[in-house]
Short mmCIF file of C-alpha atoms in Angstrom, two decimals:
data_model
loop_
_atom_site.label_atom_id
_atom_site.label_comp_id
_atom_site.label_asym_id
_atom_site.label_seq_id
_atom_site.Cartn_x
_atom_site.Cartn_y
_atom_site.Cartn_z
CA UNK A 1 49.06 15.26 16.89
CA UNK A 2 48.70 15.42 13.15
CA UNK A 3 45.93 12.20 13.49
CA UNK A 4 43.72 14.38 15.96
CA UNK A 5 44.06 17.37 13.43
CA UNK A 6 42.92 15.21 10.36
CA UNK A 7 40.09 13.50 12.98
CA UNK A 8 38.57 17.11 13.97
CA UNK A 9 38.85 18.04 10.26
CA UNK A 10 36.88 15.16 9.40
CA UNK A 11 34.15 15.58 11.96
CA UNK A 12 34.17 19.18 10.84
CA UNK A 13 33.45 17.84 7.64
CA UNK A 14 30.65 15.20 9.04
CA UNK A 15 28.91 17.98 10.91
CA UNK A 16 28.90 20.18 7.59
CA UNK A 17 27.48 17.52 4.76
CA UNK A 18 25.17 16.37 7.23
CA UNK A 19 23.39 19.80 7.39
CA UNK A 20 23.91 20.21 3.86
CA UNK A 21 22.39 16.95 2.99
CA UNK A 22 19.12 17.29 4.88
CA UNK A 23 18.61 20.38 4.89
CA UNK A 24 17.28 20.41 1.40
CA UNK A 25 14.83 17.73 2.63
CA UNK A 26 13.44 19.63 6.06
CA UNK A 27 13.17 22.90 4.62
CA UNK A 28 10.26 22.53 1.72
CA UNK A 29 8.89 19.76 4.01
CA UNK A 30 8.70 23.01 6.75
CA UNK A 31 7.72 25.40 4.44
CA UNK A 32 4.86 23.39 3.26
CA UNK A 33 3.95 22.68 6.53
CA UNK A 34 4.03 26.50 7.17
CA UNK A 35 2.45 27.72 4.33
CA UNK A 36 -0.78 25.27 4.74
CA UNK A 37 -1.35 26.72 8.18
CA UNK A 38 -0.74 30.65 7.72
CA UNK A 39 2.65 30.22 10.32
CA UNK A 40 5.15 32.97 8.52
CA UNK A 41 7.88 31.60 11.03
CA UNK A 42 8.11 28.73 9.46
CA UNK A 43 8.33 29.71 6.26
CA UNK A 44 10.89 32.37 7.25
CA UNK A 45 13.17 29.93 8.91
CA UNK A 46 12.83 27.41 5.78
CA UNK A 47 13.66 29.63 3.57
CA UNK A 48 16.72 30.26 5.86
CA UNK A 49 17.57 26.55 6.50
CA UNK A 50 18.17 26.02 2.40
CA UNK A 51 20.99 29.57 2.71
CA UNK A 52 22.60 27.32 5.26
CA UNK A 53 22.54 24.25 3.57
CA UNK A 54 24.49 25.20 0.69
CA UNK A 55 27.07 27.50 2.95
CA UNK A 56 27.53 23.84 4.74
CA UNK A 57 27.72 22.40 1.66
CA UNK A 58 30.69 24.26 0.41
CA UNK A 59 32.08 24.18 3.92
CA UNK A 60 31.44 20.43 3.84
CA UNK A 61 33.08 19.64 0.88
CA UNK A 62 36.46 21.87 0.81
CA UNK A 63 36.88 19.73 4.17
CA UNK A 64 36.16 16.75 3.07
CA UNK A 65 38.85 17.33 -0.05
CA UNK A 66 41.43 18.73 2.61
CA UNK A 67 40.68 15.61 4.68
CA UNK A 68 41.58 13.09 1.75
CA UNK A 69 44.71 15.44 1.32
CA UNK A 70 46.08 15.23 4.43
CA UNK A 71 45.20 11.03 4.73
CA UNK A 72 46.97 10.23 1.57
CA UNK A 73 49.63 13.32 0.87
CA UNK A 74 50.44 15.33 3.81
CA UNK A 75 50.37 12.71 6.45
CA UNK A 76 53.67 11.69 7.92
CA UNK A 77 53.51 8.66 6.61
CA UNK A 78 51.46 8.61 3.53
CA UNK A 79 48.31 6.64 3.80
CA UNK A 80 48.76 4.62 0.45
CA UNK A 81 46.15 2.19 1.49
CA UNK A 82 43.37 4.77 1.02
CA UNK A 83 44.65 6.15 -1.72
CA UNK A 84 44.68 2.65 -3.69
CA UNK A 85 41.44 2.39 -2.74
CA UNK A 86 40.18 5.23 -4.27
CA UNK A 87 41.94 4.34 -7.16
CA UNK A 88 39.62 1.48 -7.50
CA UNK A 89 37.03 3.37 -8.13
CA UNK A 90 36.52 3.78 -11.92
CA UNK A 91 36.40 7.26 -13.13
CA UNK A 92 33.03 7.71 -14.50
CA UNK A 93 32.19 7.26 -10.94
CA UNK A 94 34.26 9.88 -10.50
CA UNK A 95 32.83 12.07 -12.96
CA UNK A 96 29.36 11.66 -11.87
CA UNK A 97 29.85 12.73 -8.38
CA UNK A 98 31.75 15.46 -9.04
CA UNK A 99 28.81 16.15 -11.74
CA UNK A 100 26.22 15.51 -8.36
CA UNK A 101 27.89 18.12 -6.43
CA UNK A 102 27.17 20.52 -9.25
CA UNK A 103 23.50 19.11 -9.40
CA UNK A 104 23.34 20.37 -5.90
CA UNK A 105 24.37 23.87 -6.19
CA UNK A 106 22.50 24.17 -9.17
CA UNK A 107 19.59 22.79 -7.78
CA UNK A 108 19.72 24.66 -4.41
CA UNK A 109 20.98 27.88 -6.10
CA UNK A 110 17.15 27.69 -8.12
CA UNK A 111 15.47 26.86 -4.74
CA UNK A 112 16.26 29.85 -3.56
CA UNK A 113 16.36 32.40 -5.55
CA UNK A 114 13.07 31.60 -6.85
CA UNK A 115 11.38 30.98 -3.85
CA UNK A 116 9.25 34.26 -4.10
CA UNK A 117 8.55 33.95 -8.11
CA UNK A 118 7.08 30.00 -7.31
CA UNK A 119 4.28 30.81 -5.55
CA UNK A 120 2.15 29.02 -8.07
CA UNK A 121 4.16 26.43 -8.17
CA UNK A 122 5.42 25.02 -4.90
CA UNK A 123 5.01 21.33 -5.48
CA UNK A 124 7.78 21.67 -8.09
CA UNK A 125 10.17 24.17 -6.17
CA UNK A 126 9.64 21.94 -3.37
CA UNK A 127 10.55 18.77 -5.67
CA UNK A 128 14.07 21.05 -6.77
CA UNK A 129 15.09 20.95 -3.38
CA UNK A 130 13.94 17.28 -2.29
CA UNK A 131 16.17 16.07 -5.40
CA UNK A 132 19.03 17.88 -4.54
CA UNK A 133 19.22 16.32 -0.56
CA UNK A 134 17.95 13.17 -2.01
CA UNK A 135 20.81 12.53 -4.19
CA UNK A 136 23.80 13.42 -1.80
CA UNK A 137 22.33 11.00 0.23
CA UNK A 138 22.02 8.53 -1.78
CA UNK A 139 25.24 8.38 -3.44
CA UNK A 140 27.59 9.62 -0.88
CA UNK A 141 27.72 7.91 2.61
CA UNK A 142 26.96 4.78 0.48
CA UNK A 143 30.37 5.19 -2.30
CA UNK A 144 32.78 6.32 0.87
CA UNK A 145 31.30 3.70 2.86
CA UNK A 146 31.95 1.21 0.03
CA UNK A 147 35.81 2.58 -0.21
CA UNK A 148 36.42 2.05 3.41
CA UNK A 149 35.39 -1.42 3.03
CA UNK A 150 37.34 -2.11 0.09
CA UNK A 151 40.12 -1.72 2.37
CA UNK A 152 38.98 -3.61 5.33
CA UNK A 153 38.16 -6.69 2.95
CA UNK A 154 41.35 -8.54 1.34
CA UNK A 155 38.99 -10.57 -1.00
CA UNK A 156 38.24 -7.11 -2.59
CA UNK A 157 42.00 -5.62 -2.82
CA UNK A 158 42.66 -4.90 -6.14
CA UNK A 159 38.79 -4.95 -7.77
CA UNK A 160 37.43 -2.35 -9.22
CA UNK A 161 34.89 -0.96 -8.25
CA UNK A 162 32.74 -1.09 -10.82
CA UNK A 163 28.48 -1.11 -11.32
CA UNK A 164 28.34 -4.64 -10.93
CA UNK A 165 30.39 -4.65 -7.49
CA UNK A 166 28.75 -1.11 -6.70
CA UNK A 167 25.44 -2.77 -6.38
CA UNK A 168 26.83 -5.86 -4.99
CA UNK A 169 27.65 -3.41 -2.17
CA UNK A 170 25.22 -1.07 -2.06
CA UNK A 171 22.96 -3.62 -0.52
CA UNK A 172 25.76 -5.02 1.77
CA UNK A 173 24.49 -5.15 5.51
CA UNK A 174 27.50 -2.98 6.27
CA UNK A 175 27.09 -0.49 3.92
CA UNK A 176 23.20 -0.27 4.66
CA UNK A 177 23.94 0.37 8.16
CA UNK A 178 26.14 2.89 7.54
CA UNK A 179 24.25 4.72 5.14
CA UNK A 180 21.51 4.65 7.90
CA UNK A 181 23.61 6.13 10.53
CA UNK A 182 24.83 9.04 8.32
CA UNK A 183 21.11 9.81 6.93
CA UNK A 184 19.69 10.15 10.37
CA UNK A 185 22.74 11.94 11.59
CA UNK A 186 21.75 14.30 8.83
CA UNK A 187 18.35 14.56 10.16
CA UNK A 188 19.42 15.22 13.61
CA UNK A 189 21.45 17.82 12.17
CA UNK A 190 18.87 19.66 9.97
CA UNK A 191 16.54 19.74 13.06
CA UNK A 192 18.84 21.12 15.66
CA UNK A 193 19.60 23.74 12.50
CA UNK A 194 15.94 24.73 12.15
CA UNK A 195 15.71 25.41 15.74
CA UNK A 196 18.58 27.72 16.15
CA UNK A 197 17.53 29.44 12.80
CA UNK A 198 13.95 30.08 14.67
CA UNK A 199 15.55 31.06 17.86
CA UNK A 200 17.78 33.76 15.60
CA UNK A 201 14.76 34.66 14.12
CA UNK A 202 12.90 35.58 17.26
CA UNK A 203 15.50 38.05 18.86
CA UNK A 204 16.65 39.54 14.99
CA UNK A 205 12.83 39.73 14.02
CA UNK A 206 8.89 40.49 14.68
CA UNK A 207 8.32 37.02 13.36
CA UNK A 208 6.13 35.48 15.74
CA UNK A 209 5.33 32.03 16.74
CA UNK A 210 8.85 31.14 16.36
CA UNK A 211 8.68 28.88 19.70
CA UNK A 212 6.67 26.23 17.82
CA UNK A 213 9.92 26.35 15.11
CA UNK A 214 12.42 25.45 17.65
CA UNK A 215 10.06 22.71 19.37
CA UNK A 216 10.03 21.35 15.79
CA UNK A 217 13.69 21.21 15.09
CA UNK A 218 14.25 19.89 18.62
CA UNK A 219 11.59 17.12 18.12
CA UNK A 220 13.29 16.32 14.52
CA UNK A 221 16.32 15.84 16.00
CA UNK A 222 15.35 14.39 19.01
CA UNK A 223 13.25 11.36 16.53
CA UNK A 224 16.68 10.90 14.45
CA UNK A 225 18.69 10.99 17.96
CA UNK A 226 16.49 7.85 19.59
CA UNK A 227 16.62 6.29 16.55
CA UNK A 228 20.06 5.87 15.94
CA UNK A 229 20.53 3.63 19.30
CA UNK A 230 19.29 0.58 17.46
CA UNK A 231 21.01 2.01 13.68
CA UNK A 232 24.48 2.32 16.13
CA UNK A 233 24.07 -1.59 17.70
CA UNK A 234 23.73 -2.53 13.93
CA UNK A 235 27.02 -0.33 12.60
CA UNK A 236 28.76 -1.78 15.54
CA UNK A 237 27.44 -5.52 14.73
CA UNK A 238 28.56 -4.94 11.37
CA UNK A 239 32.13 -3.89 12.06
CA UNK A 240 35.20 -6.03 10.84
CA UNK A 241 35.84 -8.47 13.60
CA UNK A 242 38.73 -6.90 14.59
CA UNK A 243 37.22 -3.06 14.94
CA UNK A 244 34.09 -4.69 16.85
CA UNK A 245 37.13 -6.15 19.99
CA UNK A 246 38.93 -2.92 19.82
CA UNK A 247 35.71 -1.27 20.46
CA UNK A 248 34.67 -3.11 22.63
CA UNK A 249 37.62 -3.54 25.29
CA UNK A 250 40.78 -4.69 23.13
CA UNK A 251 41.99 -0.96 22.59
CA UNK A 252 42.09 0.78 25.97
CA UNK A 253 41.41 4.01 24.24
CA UNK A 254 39.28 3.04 21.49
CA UNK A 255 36.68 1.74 24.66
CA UNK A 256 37.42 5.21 26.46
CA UNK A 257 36.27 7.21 23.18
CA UNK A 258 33.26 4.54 22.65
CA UNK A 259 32.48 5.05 26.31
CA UNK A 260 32.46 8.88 26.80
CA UNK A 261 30.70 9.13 23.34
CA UNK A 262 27.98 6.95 24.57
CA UNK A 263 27.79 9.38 27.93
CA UNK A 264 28.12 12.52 25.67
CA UNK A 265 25.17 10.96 23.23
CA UNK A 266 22.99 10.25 26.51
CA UNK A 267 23.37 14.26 27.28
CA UNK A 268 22.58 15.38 23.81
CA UNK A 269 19.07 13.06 23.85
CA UNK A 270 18.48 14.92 27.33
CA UNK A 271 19.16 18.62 26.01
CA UNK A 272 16.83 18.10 22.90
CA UNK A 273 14.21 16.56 24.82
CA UNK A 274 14.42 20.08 26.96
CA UNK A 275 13.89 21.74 23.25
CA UNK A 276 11.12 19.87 22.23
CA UNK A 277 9.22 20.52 25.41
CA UNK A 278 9.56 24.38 24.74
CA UNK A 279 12.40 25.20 26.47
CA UNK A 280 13.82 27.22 23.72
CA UNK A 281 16.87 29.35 25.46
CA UNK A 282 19.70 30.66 23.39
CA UNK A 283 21.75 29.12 26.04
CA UNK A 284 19.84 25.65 25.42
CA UNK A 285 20.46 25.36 21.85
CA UNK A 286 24.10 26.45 21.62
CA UNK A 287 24.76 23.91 24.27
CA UNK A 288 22.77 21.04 22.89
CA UNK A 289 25.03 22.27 19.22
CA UNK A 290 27.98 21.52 21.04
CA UNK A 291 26.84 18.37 22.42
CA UNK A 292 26.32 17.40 19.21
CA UNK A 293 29.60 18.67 17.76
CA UNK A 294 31.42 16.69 20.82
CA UNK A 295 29.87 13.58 19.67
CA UNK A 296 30.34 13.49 16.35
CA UNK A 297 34.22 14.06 17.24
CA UNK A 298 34.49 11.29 19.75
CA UNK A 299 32.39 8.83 17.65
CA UNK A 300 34.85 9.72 14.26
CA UNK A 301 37.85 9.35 16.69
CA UNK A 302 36.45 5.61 17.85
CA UNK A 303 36.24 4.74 14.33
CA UNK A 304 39.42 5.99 13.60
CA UNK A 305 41.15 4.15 16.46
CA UNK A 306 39.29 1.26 15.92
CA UNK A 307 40.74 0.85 11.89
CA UNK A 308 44.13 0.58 13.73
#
């Protein structure tokens, strides 16, 4: 029971950095867009898409700390292997991402509060927010990528992770696969955001042409959605050998998960492709949400089941 807990905490905490990753990346990309052609609902509802960003940022990250609390203290039976892994990273490394998360907030917190007093200048308050997306995904999915497979490899037990192996990693076919999956998980994420920001908009506002907003989030994450069929054949290529049988019928419910989150992924293609042909409905979007929440469980439980 305590394994599904820490599995829903962590998909929690998937769902949250995604958002708060691309968000920053969508929103002066849709505000430009909106500005250039007069269409005040998209500005409105970028504006709004950087507020939720950094709420899912703080979300994202109080999770993700209670998630490495639970896997290496509170767990039953103390995951020490994770925790020596992160002891292989050096400190510095440490250091700096703790200093990126600040870059973030301090970044974002300037994006918007001076959206209106940047008028004049929107090619550098766009460029705050671009940095501040840019650099969580950079250095994120690819250093917790790189601890996971410092424990899956035994010829790396006991290294530390330093620049040299960093890089050595970084361009790893693993790690680049990865780190492709989680940035367009992000972007489905951000778009599926934007469109139930414009939908919110439209019932809680006069702002008009909002049905072109939620098209445009749908169509986002719709792109990201079809996209990650091939990205997902390459993480799953690029699995240890022994993850790739469980996966693939060695673990009876490792295959069920895989299975049902295929099916579940199929749906959640099908709803957003309703969205991006205009079929906008509250009930639409909350249900394609939850598709997408439902997935992103059952594909962190596969992985989870599949490390044994």
């Amino acid at each position: 029971m305590f394994d599904w807990l820490v599995i829903l905490v962590v998909a929690a905490h998937f769902l949250a950095v995604n958002l708060a990753a691309a968000g920053p990346i969508v929103s002066p990309l849709v505000e430009w867009h909106g500005t250039r052609r007069g269409q005040l609902a998209l500005v409105a509802a970028a504006l709004r898409l950087a507020q939720w960003s950094i709420v899912a940022a703080g979300i994202g990250f109080g999770l993700g700390l209670l998630a490495m609390a639970a896997v290496t203290i509170w767990h039953p039976d103390g995951d020490a292997t994770y925790l020596t892994a992160v002891k292989q990273v050096t400190p510095s490394r440490w250091w700096f991402t703790a200093g990126e998360v600040g870059f973030y907030f301090v970044c974002m917190g300037a994006y918007v509060v001076l959206w209106p007093r940047l008028e004049r200048f929107r090619l550098a308050h766009r460029f705050i927010a671009l940095a501040a997306g840019m650099n969580l995904l950079y250095h994120f999915p690819a250093l917790f990528t790189m601890i996971s497979i410092l424990i899956e490899r035994p010829a790396l037990h006991g290294r530390v992770l330093d620049r040299r192996l960093y890089l050595q990693l970084l361009f790893d076919s693993e790690t680049l696969a990865r780190v492709t999956h989680v940035w367009l998980a992000s972007l489905a994420a951000a778009g599926l955001a934007l469109a139930w920001i414009a939908e919110r908009l439209g019932r809680q506002s006069r702002v008009e042409n909002v049905l072109s907003v939620v098209t445009l989030g749908g169509r986002i994450a719709l792109a990201a959605t079809l996209l990650q069929v091939p990205v997902g054949v390459w993480v799953l290529v690029t699995l240890p050998e022994s993850q790739q049988q469980r996966v693939m019928g060695g673990d009876l419910a490792c295959s069920a998960l895989f299975g049902a989150s295929v099916i579940a992924a199929l749906a959640l293609m099908q709803q957003l492709a309703m969205l991006s042909l205009g079929d906008a409905t509250k009930k639409r979007i909350r249900s394609t949400a939850l598709l997408m929440a439902v997935v992103v469980f059952l594909m962190t439980a596969t992985l989870q089941l599949a490390r044994g």
